[in-house]
Tab-separated table of C-alpha atoms and ligand atoms in Angstrom:
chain	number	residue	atom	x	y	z
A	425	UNK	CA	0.000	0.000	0.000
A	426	UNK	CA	0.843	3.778	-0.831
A	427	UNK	CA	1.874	5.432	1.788
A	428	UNK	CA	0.296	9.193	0.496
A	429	UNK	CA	-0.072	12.466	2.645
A	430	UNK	CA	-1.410	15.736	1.289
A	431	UNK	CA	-0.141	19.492	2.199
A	432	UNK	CA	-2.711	21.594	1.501
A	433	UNK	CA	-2.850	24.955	1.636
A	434	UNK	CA	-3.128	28.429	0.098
A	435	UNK	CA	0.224	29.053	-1.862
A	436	UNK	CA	-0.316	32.691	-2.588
A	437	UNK	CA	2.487	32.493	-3.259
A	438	UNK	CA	4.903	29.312	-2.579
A	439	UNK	CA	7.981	30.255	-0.584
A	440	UNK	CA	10.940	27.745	0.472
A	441	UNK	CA	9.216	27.671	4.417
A	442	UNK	CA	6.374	25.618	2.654
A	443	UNK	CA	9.016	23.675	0.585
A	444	UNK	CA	11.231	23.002	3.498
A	445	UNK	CA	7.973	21.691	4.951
A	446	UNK	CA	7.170	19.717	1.750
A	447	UNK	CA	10.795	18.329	1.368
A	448	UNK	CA	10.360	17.154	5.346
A	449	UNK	CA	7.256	15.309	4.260
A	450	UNK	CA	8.605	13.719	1.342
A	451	UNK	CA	10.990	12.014	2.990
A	452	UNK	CA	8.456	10.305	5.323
A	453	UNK	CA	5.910	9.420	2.596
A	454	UNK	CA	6.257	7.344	-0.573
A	455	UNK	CA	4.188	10.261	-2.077
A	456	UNK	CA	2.768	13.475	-1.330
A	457	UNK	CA	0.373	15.307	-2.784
A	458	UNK	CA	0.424	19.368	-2.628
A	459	UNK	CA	-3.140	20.699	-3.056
A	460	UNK	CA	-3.380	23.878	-3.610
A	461	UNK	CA	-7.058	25.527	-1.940
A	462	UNK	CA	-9.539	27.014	-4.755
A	463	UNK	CA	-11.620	27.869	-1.642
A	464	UNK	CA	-9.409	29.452	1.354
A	465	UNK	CA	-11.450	32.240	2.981
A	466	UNK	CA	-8.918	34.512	1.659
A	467	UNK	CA	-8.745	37.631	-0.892
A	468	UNK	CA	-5.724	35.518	-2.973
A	469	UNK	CA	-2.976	37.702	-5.386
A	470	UNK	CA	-2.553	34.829	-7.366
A	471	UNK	CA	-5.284	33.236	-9.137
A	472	UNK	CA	-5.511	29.065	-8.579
A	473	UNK	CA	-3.877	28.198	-11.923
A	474	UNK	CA	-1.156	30.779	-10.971
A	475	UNK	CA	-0.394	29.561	-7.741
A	476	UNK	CA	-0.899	25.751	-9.317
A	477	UNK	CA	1.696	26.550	-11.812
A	478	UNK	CA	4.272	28.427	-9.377
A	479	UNK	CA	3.996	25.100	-7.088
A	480	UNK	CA	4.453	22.740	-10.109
A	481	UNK	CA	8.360	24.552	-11.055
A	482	UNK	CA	8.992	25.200	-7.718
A	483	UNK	CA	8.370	21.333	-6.531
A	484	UNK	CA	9.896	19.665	-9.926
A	485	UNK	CA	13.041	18.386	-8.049
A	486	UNK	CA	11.242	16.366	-5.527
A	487	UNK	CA	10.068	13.699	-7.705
A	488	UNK	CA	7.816	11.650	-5.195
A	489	UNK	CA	5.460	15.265	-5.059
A	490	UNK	CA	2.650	15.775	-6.707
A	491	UNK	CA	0.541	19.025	-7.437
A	492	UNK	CA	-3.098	19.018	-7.662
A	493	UNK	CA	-5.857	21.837	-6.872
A	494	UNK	CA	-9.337	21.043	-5.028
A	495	UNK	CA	-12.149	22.710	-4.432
A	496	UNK	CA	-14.190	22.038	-1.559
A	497	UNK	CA	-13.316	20.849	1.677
A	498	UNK	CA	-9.930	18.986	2.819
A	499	UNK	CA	-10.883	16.267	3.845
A	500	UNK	CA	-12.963	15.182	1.026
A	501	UNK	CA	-9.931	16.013	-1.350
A	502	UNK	CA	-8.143	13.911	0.928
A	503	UNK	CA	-10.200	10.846	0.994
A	504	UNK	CA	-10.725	11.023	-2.561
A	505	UNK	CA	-7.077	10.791	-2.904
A	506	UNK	CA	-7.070	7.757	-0.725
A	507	UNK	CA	-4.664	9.189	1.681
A	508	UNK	CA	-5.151	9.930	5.662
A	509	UNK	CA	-2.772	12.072	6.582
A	510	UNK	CA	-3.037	15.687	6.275
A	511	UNK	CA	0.405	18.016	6.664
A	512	UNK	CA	0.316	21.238	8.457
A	513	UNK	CA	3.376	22.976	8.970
A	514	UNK	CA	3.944	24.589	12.528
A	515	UNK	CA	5.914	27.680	13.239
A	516	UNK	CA	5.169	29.567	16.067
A	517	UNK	CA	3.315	29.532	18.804
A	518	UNK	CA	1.608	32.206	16.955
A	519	UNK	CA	-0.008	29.140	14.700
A	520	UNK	CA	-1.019	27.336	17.214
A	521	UNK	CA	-4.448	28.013	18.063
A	522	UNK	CA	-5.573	28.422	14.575
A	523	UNK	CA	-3.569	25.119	13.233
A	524	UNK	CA	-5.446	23.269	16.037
A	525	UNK	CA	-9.133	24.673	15.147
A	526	UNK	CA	-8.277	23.987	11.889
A	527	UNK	CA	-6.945	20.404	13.090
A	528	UNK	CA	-9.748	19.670	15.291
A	529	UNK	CA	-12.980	20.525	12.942
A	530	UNK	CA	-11.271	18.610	10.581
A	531	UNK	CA	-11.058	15.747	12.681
A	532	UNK	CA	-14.623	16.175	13.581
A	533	UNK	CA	-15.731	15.984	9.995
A	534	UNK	CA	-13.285	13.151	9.580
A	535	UNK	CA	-12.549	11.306	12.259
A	536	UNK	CA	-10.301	8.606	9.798
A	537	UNK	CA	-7.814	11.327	8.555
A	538	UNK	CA	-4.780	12.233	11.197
A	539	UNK	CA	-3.358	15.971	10.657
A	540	UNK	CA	0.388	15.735	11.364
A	541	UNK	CA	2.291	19.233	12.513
A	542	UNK	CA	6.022	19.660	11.485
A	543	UNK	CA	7.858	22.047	12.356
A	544	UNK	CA	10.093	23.675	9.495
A	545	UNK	CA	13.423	25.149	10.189
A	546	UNK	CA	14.878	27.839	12.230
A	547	UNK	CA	15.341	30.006	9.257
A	548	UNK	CA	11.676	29.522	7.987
A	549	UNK	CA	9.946	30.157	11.060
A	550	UNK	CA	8.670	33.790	10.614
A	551	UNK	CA	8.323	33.709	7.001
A	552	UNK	CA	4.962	34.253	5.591
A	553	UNK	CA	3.129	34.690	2.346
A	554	UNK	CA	1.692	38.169	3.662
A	555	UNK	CA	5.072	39.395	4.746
A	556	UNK	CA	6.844	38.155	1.176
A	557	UNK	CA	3.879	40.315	-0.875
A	558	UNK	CA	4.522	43.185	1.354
A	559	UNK	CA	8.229	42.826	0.260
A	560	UNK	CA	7.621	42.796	-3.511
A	561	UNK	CA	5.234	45.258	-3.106
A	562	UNK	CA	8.006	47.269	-1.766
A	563	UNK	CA	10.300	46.205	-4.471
A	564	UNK	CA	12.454	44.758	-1.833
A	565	UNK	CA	14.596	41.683	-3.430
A	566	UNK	CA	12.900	38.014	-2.141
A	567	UNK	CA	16.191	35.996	-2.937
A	568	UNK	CA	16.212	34.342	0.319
A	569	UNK	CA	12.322	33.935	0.538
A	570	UNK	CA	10.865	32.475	-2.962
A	571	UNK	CA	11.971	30.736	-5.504
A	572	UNK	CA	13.050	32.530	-8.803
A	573	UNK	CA	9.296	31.084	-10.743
A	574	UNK	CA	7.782	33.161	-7.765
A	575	UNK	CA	10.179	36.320	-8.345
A	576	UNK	CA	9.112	36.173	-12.369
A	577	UNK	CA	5.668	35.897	-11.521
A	578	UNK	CA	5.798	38.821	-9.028
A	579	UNK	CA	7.282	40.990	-11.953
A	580	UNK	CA	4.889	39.801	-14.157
A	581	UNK	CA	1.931	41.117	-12.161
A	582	UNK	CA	3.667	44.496	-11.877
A	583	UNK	CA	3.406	45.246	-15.121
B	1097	COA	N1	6.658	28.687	5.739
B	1097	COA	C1	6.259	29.929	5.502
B	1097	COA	N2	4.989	30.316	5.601
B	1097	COA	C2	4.087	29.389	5.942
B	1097	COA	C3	4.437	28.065	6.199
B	1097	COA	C4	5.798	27.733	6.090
B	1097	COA	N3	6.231	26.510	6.333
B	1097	COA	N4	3.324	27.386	6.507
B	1097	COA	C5	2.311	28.257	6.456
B	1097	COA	N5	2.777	29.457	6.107
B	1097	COA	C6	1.994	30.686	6.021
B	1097	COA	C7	1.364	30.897	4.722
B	1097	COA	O1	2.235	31.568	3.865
B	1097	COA	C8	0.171	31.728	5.113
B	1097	COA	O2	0.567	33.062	5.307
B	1097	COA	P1	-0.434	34.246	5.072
B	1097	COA	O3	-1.592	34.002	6.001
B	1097	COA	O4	0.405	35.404	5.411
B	1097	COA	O5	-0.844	34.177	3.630
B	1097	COA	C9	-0.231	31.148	6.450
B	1097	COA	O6	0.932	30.580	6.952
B	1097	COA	C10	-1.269	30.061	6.384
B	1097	COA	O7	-1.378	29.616	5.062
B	1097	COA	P2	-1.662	28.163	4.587
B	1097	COA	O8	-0.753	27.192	5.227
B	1097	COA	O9	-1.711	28.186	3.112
B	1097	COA	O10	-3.046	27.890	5.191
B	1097	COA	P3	-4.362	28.653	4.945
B	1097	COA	O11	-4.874	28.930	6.306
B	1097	COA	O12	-4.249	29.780	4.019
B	1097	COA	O13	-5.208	27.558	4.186
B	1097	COA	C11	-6.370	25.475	3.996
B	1097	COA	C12	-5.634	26.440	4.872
B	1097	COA	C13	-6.169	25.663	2.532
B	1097	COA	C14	-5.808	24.131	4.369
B	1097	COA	C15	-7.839	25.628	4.381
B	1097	COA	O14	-8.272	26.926	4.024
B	1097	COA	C16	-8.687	24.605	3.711
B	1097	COA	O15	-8.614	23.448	4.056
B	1097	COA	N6	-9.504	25.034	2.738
B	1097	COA	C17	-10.442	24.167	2.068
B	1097	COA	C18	-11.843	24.298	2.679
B	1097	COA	C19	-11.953	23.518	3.948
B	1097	COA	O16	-11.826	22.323	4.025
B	1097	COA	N7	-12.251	24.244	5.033
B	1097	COA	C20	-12.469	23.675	6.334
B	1097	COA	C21	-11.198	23.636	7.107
B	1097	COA	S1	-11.576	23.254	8.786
């Protein structure tokens, strides 16, 4: 049997704290899906098949990762996929409260599907999409936060 976990989350935009996550996870999985949220609750910069395609170049060099989109809720996607295991990455304790609602009402709505926290490294840990658009808003330069896909796509909107 496949062991398969899926990372879900926004992606607006990708930045290497979600890909140190997803390189973490793809060592402990024979495969893991990235699913990138249609529906988040959130006003998103990039459109779904933007953020799809950033996470597609940007994950090419892990080649037991896999990028899909879903609409609709988590744990459906999940199931469909015939996986259990949801990834969440944890940063501070600034996540915490919001990571476990999120955790927990999942859990509720699917009792069979585990939510597993990890934690990425030091470096990562107060890196956020928010923070990285105020940067490029800013023309600041995002070297050390996104890869160069995200950079060119940043430009790109500029224009
Ligand atoms: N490194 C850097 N930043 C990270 C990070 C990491 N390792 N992990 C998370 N983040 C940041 C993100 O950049 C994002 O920052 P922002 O808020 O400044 O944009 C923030 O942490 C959280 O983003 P993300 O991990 O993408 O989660 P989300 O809360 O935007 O989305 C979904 C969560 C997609 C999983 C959730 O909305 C969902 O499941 N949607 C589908 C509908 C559903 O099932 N809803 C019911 C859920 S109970």
């Amino acid at each position: 049997m496949i062991r398969r976990a899926v990372y879900p989350g926004t992606f607006d935009p990708i930045t290497f704290g979600h890909l140190n996550i997803l390189e973490k996870a793809a060592k402990m999985f024979d495969e893991v899906i990235l699913a990138v949220a249609d529906f988040t609750g959130k006003n998103t910069l990039f459109d779904l098949a933007e953020r799809t395609s950033m996470c597609r170049i940007a994950t090419s060099h892990l080649s037991n990762v896999v990028v899909d989109s879903f609409d609709g809720l988590i744990v459906d996607y999940t199931r469909k996929k015939e996986s259990a295991v949801m990834i969440r990455g944890m940063r501070a304790v600034s996540d915490f409260e919001y990571e476990l609602a999120l955790a927990l009402t999942n859990k509720k709505l699917a009792p069979d599907i585990e939510t597993i926290f990890l934690v990425p490294n030091l470096r990562y840990m107060y890196q956020s999409s928010s923070l990285i658009k105020q940067l490029a808003l800013l023309s600041s330069a995002l070297d050390d936060y996104v890869p160069a896909c995200v950079i060119k796509a940043f430009e790109t909107k500029k224009k």
